[in-house]
Short mmCIF file of C-alpha atoms in Angstrom, two decimals:
data_model
loop_
_atom_site.label_atom_id
_atom_site.label_comp_id
_atom_site.label_asym_id
_atom_site.label_seq_id
_atom_site.Cartn_x
_atom_site.Cartn_y
_atom_site.Cartn_z
CA MET A 227 0.19 -0.30 0.22
CA LYS A 228 1.50 3.29 -0.23
CA VAL A 229 2.21 5.99 2.05
CA PRO A 230 -0.62 8.66 0.99
CA ASP A 231 -3.38 5.47 0.95
CA LYS A 232 -2.00 3.72 4.17
CA ILE A 233 -1.92 7.85 5.87
CA ARG A 234 -5.63 7.35 5.13
CA SER A 235 -6.50 3.99 6.00
CA ASN A 236 -4.71 5.16 9.46
CA LEU A 237 -6.67 7.69 9.88
CA ILE A 238 -10.03 6.02 9.06
CA SER A 239 -8.53 3.91 11.92
CA HIS A 240 -8.20 6.84 14.17
CA GLN A 241 -11.96 8.44 13.19
CA VAL A 242 -13.21 4.82 14.13
CA ASP A 243 -11.75 4.91 17.71
CA LEU A 244 -13.39 8.49 17.75
CA LEU A 245 -17.13 7.60 17.27
CA ARG A 246 -16.48 4.99 19.60
CA TYR A 247 -15.59 7.08 22.51
CA GLU A 248 -18.31 9.15 21.43
CA ALA A 249 -20.19 6.83 21.41
CA GLY A 250 -19.13 5.88 25.36
CA LEU A 251 -19.80 10.02 26.23
CA ARG A 252 -23.48 10.12 24.58
CA LYS A 253 -23.97 7.31 27.19
CA ASP A 254 -22.79 8.46 29.52
CA ILE A 255 -24.49 11.70 29.47
CA ARG A 256 -28.37 10.05 28.10
CA ASP A 257 -27.99 8.38 31.40
CA MET A 258 -28.29 12.40 32.91
CA LEU A 259 -30.81 12.61 31.22
CA VAL A 260 -32.51 9.46 31.72
CA GLN A 261 -32.65 9.99 35.74
CA LEU A 262 -33.78 13.97 34.70
CA GLY A 263 -36.46 12.68 32.94
CA ARG A 264 -37.48 10.29 36.15
CA ASP A 265 -36.75 13.33 38.50
CA LEU A 266 -39.49 15.13 36.66
CA ASN A 267 -41.80 12.83 36.92
CA THR A 268 -41.79 11.85 40.25
CA ALA A 269 -41.92 15.54 40.62
CA LEU A 270 -45.19 15.88 38.65
CA VAL A 271 -46.37 13.04 40.32
CA GLY A 272 -46.68 14.99 43.54
CA ALA A 273 -47.28 18.12 42.25
CA GLY A 274 -50.93 17.87 43.58
CA LEU A 275 -52.08 18.97 40.51
CA ASP A 276 -54.94 16.58 39.76
CA THR A 277 -57.58 18.73 40.87
CA PRO A 278 -59.84 21.36 39.22
CA ARG A 279 -58.78 24.61 37.25
CA THR A 280 -58.58 26.78 40.25
CA ASP A 281 -55.96 29.48 41.60
CA TRP A 282 -54.53 26.49 43.76
CA GLN A 283 -53.76 23.80 41.10
CA ARG A 284 -52.55 27.14 38.54
CA ALA A 285 -50.11 27.61 41.94
CA ARG A 286 -48.95 24.27 42.30
CA MET A 287 -48.29 24.38 38.36
CA ARG A 288 -46.45 27.84 38.47
CA ALA A 289 -44.37 25.86 41.53
CA LEU A 290 -43.68 23.42 39.57
CA ALA A 291 -42.34 24.61 36.77
CA ASP A 292 -40.12 26.47 38.49
CA GLU A 293 -38.74 23.64 40.21
CA ALA A 294 -38.34 22.30 36.83
CA GLU A 295 -36.54 24.92 35.63
CA ALA A 296 -33.55 24.86 38.17
CA LYS A 297 -33.50 20.79 38.60
CA ILE A 298 -33.31 21.18 34.56
CA LYS A 299 -30.26 23.95 34.82
CA GLU A 300 -28.63 21.89 37.35
CA THR A 301 -28.36 19.08 35.08
CA TYR A 302 -27.34 21.19 32.13
CA GLY A 303 -24.82 22.28 34.07
CA THR A 304 -23.27 19.38 35.23
CA ILE A 305 -23.51 17.79 32.01
CA SER A 306 -21.74 21.62 30.08
CA GLU A 307 -18.67 21.46 33.09
CA ALA A 308 -18.47 17.57 32.10
CA HIS A 309 -18.49 17.82 28.63
CA LEU A 310 -15.84 20.55 28.74
CA GLY A 311 -13.49 18.62 30.56
CA GLU A 312 -13.80 15.42 28.63
CA MET A 313 -13.22 17.60 24.79
CA GLU A 314 -9.74 19.80 26.67
CA GLY A 315 -8.73 15.44 27.33
CA LEU A 316 -9.98 15.20 23.65
CA VAL A 317 -7.90 17.97 21.80
CA GLU A 318 -4.29 16.25 23.56
CA VAL A 319 -5.16 12.71 22.95
CA SER A 320 -6.12 13.14 19.72
CA SER A 321 -3.67 15.56 18.12
CA ALA A 322 -1.17 12.55 19.75
CA GLY A 323 -3.49 10.13 18.00
CA VAL A 324 -2.84 11.29 14.40
CA VAL A 325 0.54 11.69 14.81
CA THR A 326 0.67 8.28 15.79
CA ALA A 327 -0.87 6.88 12.92
CA ILE A 328 1.06 9.33 10.14
CA ASN A 329 4.68 7.87 11.77
CA GLU A 330 3.18 4.55 11.51
CA ALA A 331 2.07 4.57 8.27
CA LEU A 332 5.79 6.55 7.61
CA GLY A 333 7.61 3.79 8.83
CA ALA A 334 9.74 6.61 11.35
CA ASP A 335 8.70 9.22 13.51
CA LEU A 336 8.92 12.23 11.54
CA LEU A 337 5.65 13.94 13.20
CA ILE A 338 6.08 15.51 16.80
CA LYS A 339 3.52 14.95 18.79
CA PRO A 340 1.92 18.87 19.74
CA LYS A 341 2.42 19.82 24.09
CA TRP A 342 -0.32 21.56 25.47
CA THR A 343 -1.23 23.91 28.43
CA SER A 344 -4.35 23.69 29.92
CA GLU A 345 -4.53 27.75 28.62
CA GLN A 346 -4.07 26.45 25.15
CA LEU A 347 -6.93 23.80 25.52
CA ALA A 348 -9.59 25.75 26.99
CA LYS A 349 -9.02 28.45 24.25
CA LEU A 350 -9.26 25.65 21.65
CA VAL A 351 -11.89 23.94 22.72
CA GLY A 352 -13.98 28.15 23.60
CA ASN A 353 -12.91 28.34 19.90
CA THR A 354 -14.22 25.44 18.44
CA LEU A 355 -17.85 26.38 16.76
CA ILE A 356 -20.24 24.70 15.99
CA GLU A 357 -22.86 26.41 13.86
CA GLY A 358 -21.79 29.21 15.15
CA ALA A 359 -21.75 28.74 19.03
CA PRO A 360 -19.30 27.07 20.97
CA SER A 361 -19.80 23.83 22.60
CA ALA A 362 -21.28 25.62 26.14
CA ASP A 363 -23.79 27.99 24.50
CA TRP A 364 -25.38 25.27 23.29
CA TRP A 365 -25.71 23.17 26.17
CA ASP A 366 -28.13 26.65 27.43
CA ARG A 367 -29.67 27.34 24.77
CA GLN A 368 -31.34 23.33 24.69
CA ALA A 369 -31.78 23.68 28.64
CA GLN A 370 -33.79 26.31 28.01
CA ILE A 371 -35.25 24.73 25.49
CA LEU A 372 -36.14 21.66 27.89
CA THR A 373 -37.82 24.51 30.05
CA ASN A 374 -39.88 25.95 27.53
CA ALA A 375 -41.24 22.79 26.28
CA PHE A 376 -41.94 20.98 29.85
CA SER A 377 -43.72 24.66 31.11
CA ASP A 378 -45.89 24.69 27.68
CA THR A 379 -46.27 21.10 28.07
CA LEU A 380 -47.54 20.65 31.19
CA ARG A 381 -50.02 24.07 30.42
CA GLN A 382 -51.31 23.05 27.21
CA GLY A 383 -52.53 19.56 29.15
CA LEU A 384 -53.87 20.64 31.83
CA LEU A 385 -55.89 23.89 29.74
CA ARG A 386 -56.84 20.40 28.32
CA GLY A 387 -58.25 19.01 31.78
CA GLU A 388 -55.92 15.73 30.93
CA THR A 389 -55.07 13.23 33.54
CA ILE A 390 -51.17 13.05 35.26
CA ASP A 391 -50.87 10.16 33.09
CA GLN A 392 -51.13 11.88 30.28
CA LEU A 393 -49.09 14.29 31.16
CA ARG A 394 -46.07 12.24 32.14
CA ASP A 395 -46.72 10.54 28.71
CA ARG A 396 -45.91 14.46 27.11
CA VAL A 397 -43.55 14.81 29.29
CA ILE A 398 -41.02 11.25 29.84
CA GLY A 399 -43.07 9.20 27.30
CA MET A 400 -45.42 6.84 26.70
CA ASP A 401 -44.60 3.62 28.18
CA LEU A 402 -43.73 1.40 25.09
CA PRO A 403 -43.16 -2.61 25.55
CA GLY A 404 -39.66 -3.17 26.13
CA VAL A 405 -39.38 0.68 25.79
CA ASP A 406 -37.79 2.13 29.28
CA ALA A 407 -39.87 5.38 28.77
CA VAL A 408 -36.92 7.87 29.93
CA GLY A 409 -34.28 7.11 27.40
CA LYS A 410 -32.95 3.41 26.91
CA VAL A 411 -33.63 2.86 23.68
CA ASP A 412 -32.82 4.04 20.02
CA LEU A 413 -35.54 7.10 19.76
CA ARG A 414 -35.43 5.06 15.83
CA GLN A 415 -37.40 2.48 17.53
CA VAL A 416 -39.82 4.77 19.26
CA PRO A 417 -42.70 6.18 17.40
CA ALA A 418 -43.54 10.05 17.43
CA GLN A 419 -46.67 9.82 19.01
CA GLY A 420 -44.96 7.77 22.00
CA ARG A 421 -41.90 10.71 22.72
CA GLY A 422 -42.54 13.56 25.41
CA VAL A 423 -40.20 16.31 25.60
CA ILE A 424 -37.60 14.05 27.36
CA TRP A 425 -37.15 12.09 24.09
CA GLU A 426 -36.24 15.50 22.27
CA ALA A 427 -34.13 16.50 24.74
CA ARG A 428 -31.95 13.74 24.81
CA ARG A 429 -32.11 13.43 20.34
CA ASN A 430 -30.61 17.12 20.64
CA ALA A 431 -28.42 16.25 23.59
CA GLU A 432 -27.00 13.43 21.31
CA ALA A 433 -26.52 14.89 18.28
CA LEU A 434 -24.63 18.16 20.36
CA VAL A 435 -21.99 15.50 21.16
CA ARG A 436 -21.52 13.89 18.12
CA THR A 437 -21.16 17.33 16.31
CA SER A 438 -19.14 18.56 18.89
CA ALA A 439 -16.36 16.31 19.43
CA ILE A 440 -16.32 15.32 15.97
CA SER A 441 -15.35 19.35 15.76
CA ILE A 442 -12.98 19.41 18.48
CA ALA A 443 -10.90 16.46 17.13
CA GLY A 444 -10.71 17.91 13.76
CA GLU A 445 -9.62 21.42 15.24
CA ALA A 446 -7.14 19.41 17.37
CA HIS A 447 -5.37 17.54 14.36
CA LEU A 448 -5.28 20.50 12.52
CA ALA A 449 -3.09 22.12 14.82
CA ALA A 450 -1.11 18.86 15.13
CA TYR A 451 -0.51 19.16 11.04
CA GLU A 452 0.35 22.89 11.59
CA ALA A 453 2.95 22.18 14.02
CA ASN A 454 4.44 19.98 12.07
CA ALA A 455 3.85 22.43 8.60
CA ASP A 456 7.57 21.46 7.19
CA ILE A 457 6.01 17.80 6.78
CA MET A 458 2.98 19.43 4.98
CA ALA A 459 2.48 20.46 1.81
CA GLY A 460 -1.73 20.30 1.87
CA TYR A 461 -4.44 19.21 2.86
CA GLN A 462 -7.24 16.56 0.61
CA TRP A 463 -10.80 16.02 2.01
CA CYS A 464 -11.71 13.05 3.01
CA SER A 465 -15.19 10.97 3.25
CA THR A 466 -15.24 7.85 3.80
CA LEU A 467 -18.41 7.01 1.04
CA ASP A 468 -21.70 5.00 2.22
CA ALA A 469 -25.23 5.06 2.42
CA ARG A 470 -25.51 7.87 5.17
CA THR A 471 -22.58 9.79 3.81
CA THR A 472 -24.35 13.20 2.67
CA PRO A 473 -24.66 14.70 -0.37
CA ILE A 474 -21.54 17.81 0.04
CA CYS A 475 -18.97 15.43 1.68
CA ARG A 476 -19.66 13.10 -1.11
CA ALA A 477 -18.34 16.63 -3.35
CA LEU A 478 -16.09 16.98 -0.94
CA ASP A 479 -14.72 14.08 -1.02
CA GLY A 480 -10.48 14.23 -2.84
CA LEU A 481 -10.47 17.87 -2.61
CA ARG A 482 -6.88 19.13 -2.06
CA TRP A 483 -6.03 22.94 -0.28
CA ASP A 484 -2.61 24.14 -0.29
CA MET A 485 -1.19 24.84 2.92
CA ASP A 486 -3.33 28.22 2.70
CA TRP A 487 -6.32 26.99 2.40
CA ASN A 488 -6.29 28.00 -1.63
CA PRO A 489 -7.79 25.56 -3.46
CA ILE A 490 -6.33 23.48 -6.35
CA GLY A 491 -8.14 22.71 -9.14
CA HIS A 492 -11.78 23.67 -7.77
CA ASP A 493 -13.71 26.33 -5.92
CA PHE A 494 -14.33 24.93 -3.02
CA PRO A 495 -13.27 26.61 0.18
CA TYR A 496 -12.41 24.27 2.55
CA PRO A 497 -15.39 24.17 4.95
CA GLY A 498 -13.20 23.65 8.14
CA PRO A 499 -13.02 20.15 10.19
CA THR A 500 -17.02 19.12 9.42
CA ALA A 501 -19.27 20.45 7.37
CA HIS A 502 -22.46 19.88 8.86
CA TRP A 503 -24.27 18.37 12.32
CA GLY A 504 -22.83 14.66 12.77
CA CYS A 505 -19.80 14.89 9.40
CA ARG A 506 -18.09 11.96 10.26
CA SER A 507 -15.85 13.29 7.00
CA PHE A 508 -11.84 14.71 7.99
CA THR A 509 -9.11 16.51 6.65
CA LEU A 510 -5.96 14.57 5.68
CA PRO A 511 -2.21 15.39 5.67
CA VAL A 512 -0.64 15.79 1.88
CA THR A 513 2.98 14.87 2.73
CA LYS A 514 6.18 16.26 0.70
CA SER A 515 8.58 13.41 -0.85
CA TRP A 516 10.55 11.89 0.66
CA GLU A 517 13.53 13.79 -2.09
CA GLU A 518 11.75 16.89 -1.04
CA LEU A 519 12.40 16.09 3.17
CA ALA A 520 15.86 15.25 2.05
CA ARG A 521 17.34 17.84 0.48
CA GLU A 522 15.23 20.14 3.69
CA ALA A 523 16.75 18.39 6.49
CA HIS A 524 20.65 19.51 5.50
CA GLY A 525 20.84 20.55 9.20
CA ASN A 526 17.94 18.67 11.07
CA SER A 527 19.52 15.21 12.31
CA ARG A 528 16.05 14.55 14.03
CA MET A 529 14.28 14.83 10.56
CA ALA A 530 17.47 12.81 8.58
CA LYS A 531 17.65 10.22 11.28
CA GLU A 532 14.49 9.49 10.52
CA LEU A 533 14.51 9.90 6.83
CA ASP A 534 17.30 7.23 7.01
CA LYS A 535 14.24 4.76 8.86
CA MET A 536 12.45 4.36 6.24
CA GLY A 537 12.42 1.53 2.93
CA PRO A 538 12.57 1.37 -0.29
CA GLY A 539 8.47 1.01 -0.74
CA GLN A 540 7.86 3.91 1.64
CA ARG A 541 10.10 6.60 0.70
CA ALA A 542 9.18 5.52 -3.34
CA SER A 543 5.48 6.20 -2.19
CA MET A 544 5.68 9.39 -0.37
CA GLY A 545 3.84 12.78 -0.70
CA GLY A 546 0.82 13.65 -3.12
CA PRO A 547 -2.18 12.56 -2.41
CA VAL A 548 -4.60 9.00 -1.86
CA SER A 549 -5.47 6.60 -4.95
CA GLY A 550 -9.42 7.67 -5.75
CA ASP A 551 -12.87 7.15 -3.16
CA LEU A 552 -12.61 4.41 -0.47
CA THR A 553 -16.04 3.37 1.17
CA PHE A 554 -16.15 2.27 4.59
CA GLN A 555 -17.29 -1.60 3.64
CA GLY A 556 -14.04 -1.78 1.09
CA TRP A 557 -11.29 -0.30 3.69
CA PHE A 558 -12.69 -2.88 6.92
CA ASP A 559 -12.67 -5.36 4.17
CA GLY A 560 -9.08 -5.10 3.71
CA LEU A 561 -8.44 -4.80 7.45
CA PRO A 562 -7.10 -8.03 9.41
CA GLU A 563 -9.20 -10.05 11.43
CA ALA A 564 -7.94 -9.13 14.79
CA LYS A 565 -8.45 -5.34 13.92
CA GLN A 566 -12.39 -6.24 12.50
CA LYS A 567 -13.33 -7.87 15.38
CA GLU A 568 -11.23 -4.83 17.57
CA ILE A 569 -13.81 -2.55 15.42
CA LEU A 570 -16.69 -4.20 15.88
CA GLY A 571 -16.47 -6.00 19.33
CA PRO A 572 -16.37 -10.18 19.53
CA LYS A 573 -20.33 -10.32 19.59
CA ARG A 574 -20.43 -8.30 16.56
CA TYR A 575 -17.45 -9.48 14.71
CA ASP A 576 -19.55 -13.31 14.72
CA SER A 577 -22.94 -11.51 13.71
CA TRP A 578 -21.00 -9.79 10.96
CA VAL A 579 -18.95 -13.36 9.58
CA SER A 580 -22.76 -15.35 9.53
CA GLY A 581 -23.86 -12.09 7.09
CA ASN A 582 -25.79 -10.85 10.03
CA LEU A 583 -25.09 -7.62 10.53
CA LYS A 584 -26.29 -4.19 8.82
CA PHE A 585 -23.91 -2.10 6.98
CA GLN A 586 -25.51 0.92 9.42
CA ASP A 587 -24.60 -1.12 12.26
CA MET A 588 -20.99 -1.12 11.64
CA VAL A 589 -20.81 1.93 11.22
CA ASP A 590 -22.73 2.60 14.21
CA GLN A 591 -20.09 2.41 17.62
CA SER A 592 -22.84 2.70 20.25
CA GLY A 593 -22.07 -0.92 21.67
CA ASN A 594 -18.13 -1.00 22.03
CA PRO A 595 -17.97 2.24 23.06
CA LEU A 596 -14.56 3.47 23.97
CA THR A 597 -13.76 6.04 27.57
CA LEU A 598 -10.93 8.49 27.03
CA GLU A 599 -7.78 6.61 28.92
CA GLN A 600 -8.59 4.29 26.46
CA LEU A 601 -8.05 6.37 23.29
CA ARG A 602 -5.27 7.40 24.89
CA ALA A 603 -3.95 4.19 25.32
CA LYS A 604 -4.19 3.57 21.31
CA SER A 605 -3.69 6.87 20.77
CA ALA A 606 0.10 6.71 22.96
#
């Protein structure tokens, strides 16, 4: 395999690890929202609203709305703080991970891992915008959306004369066979009429976790590339093509930019590390050729030493873009069996071998999560 294609393969593997990490983070945050749903349910049942519409009932409704607002604000504050800490750790781990992946493809430690201060980590996370706003602002917005939805649903239900059970269904979600009504199931398994406002809160939170993790990791990757600019010749967009790839990512796949982000052979501006919510694409570094680096290595004993470690095949194929489209299935099929088992987990691997695992389930890493420390160990 040529060096550019090996770099792409290694970075796809790193991207899958990121998806496994964000799957674990989504679960942790979902569990917090599950508990929030239970707390709101307890408050609703104990609020004493099952009385005729009177001033007393309206006072109880206002008290319940205030209690819910405080609990929602507290929960989302905890989520935001935990998420911030995770994202700062992710910057450090992910920037090291891409350096490890690229050096492995080169057969030499040409790239150096960035060193981060706590101030730099906080700045990168705080400055990474998701649809124009940092993730902390999005958590505040989601808390307000849930607070408003809870109050509106409560008010509308009481005006209709609904029972406490009916109010509970509107807020928390209907009890369905085999489904925990406060969130322990894929939303796609629950019909729209069975979803309460907590279901929608969970959906919004999961989308934010995924997009923010991939966006912030992408910014960390760019920081690692910029720290090794003497090795680089430019950048290339990589979308692992499959049925879930969006039209914008299909259009961007394979496009290149120089080190100053000027388009090469096209007029698409660089969209940033992600092109849309839930984006799985990433930016590939295009390295200089071995000959270019060898000429520039005079006076740089470390680089010269590492260049000497590279074999003839790596020297000859280093530099330039990757060699064409690549599907996720095609990439996965080319992996060693041990790596396939690691990505899918033992049970899903057996299902894949027997032909019982759908492609969507291969891409979804919800059942095979990684913690930040596990990701750190893989990136060392």
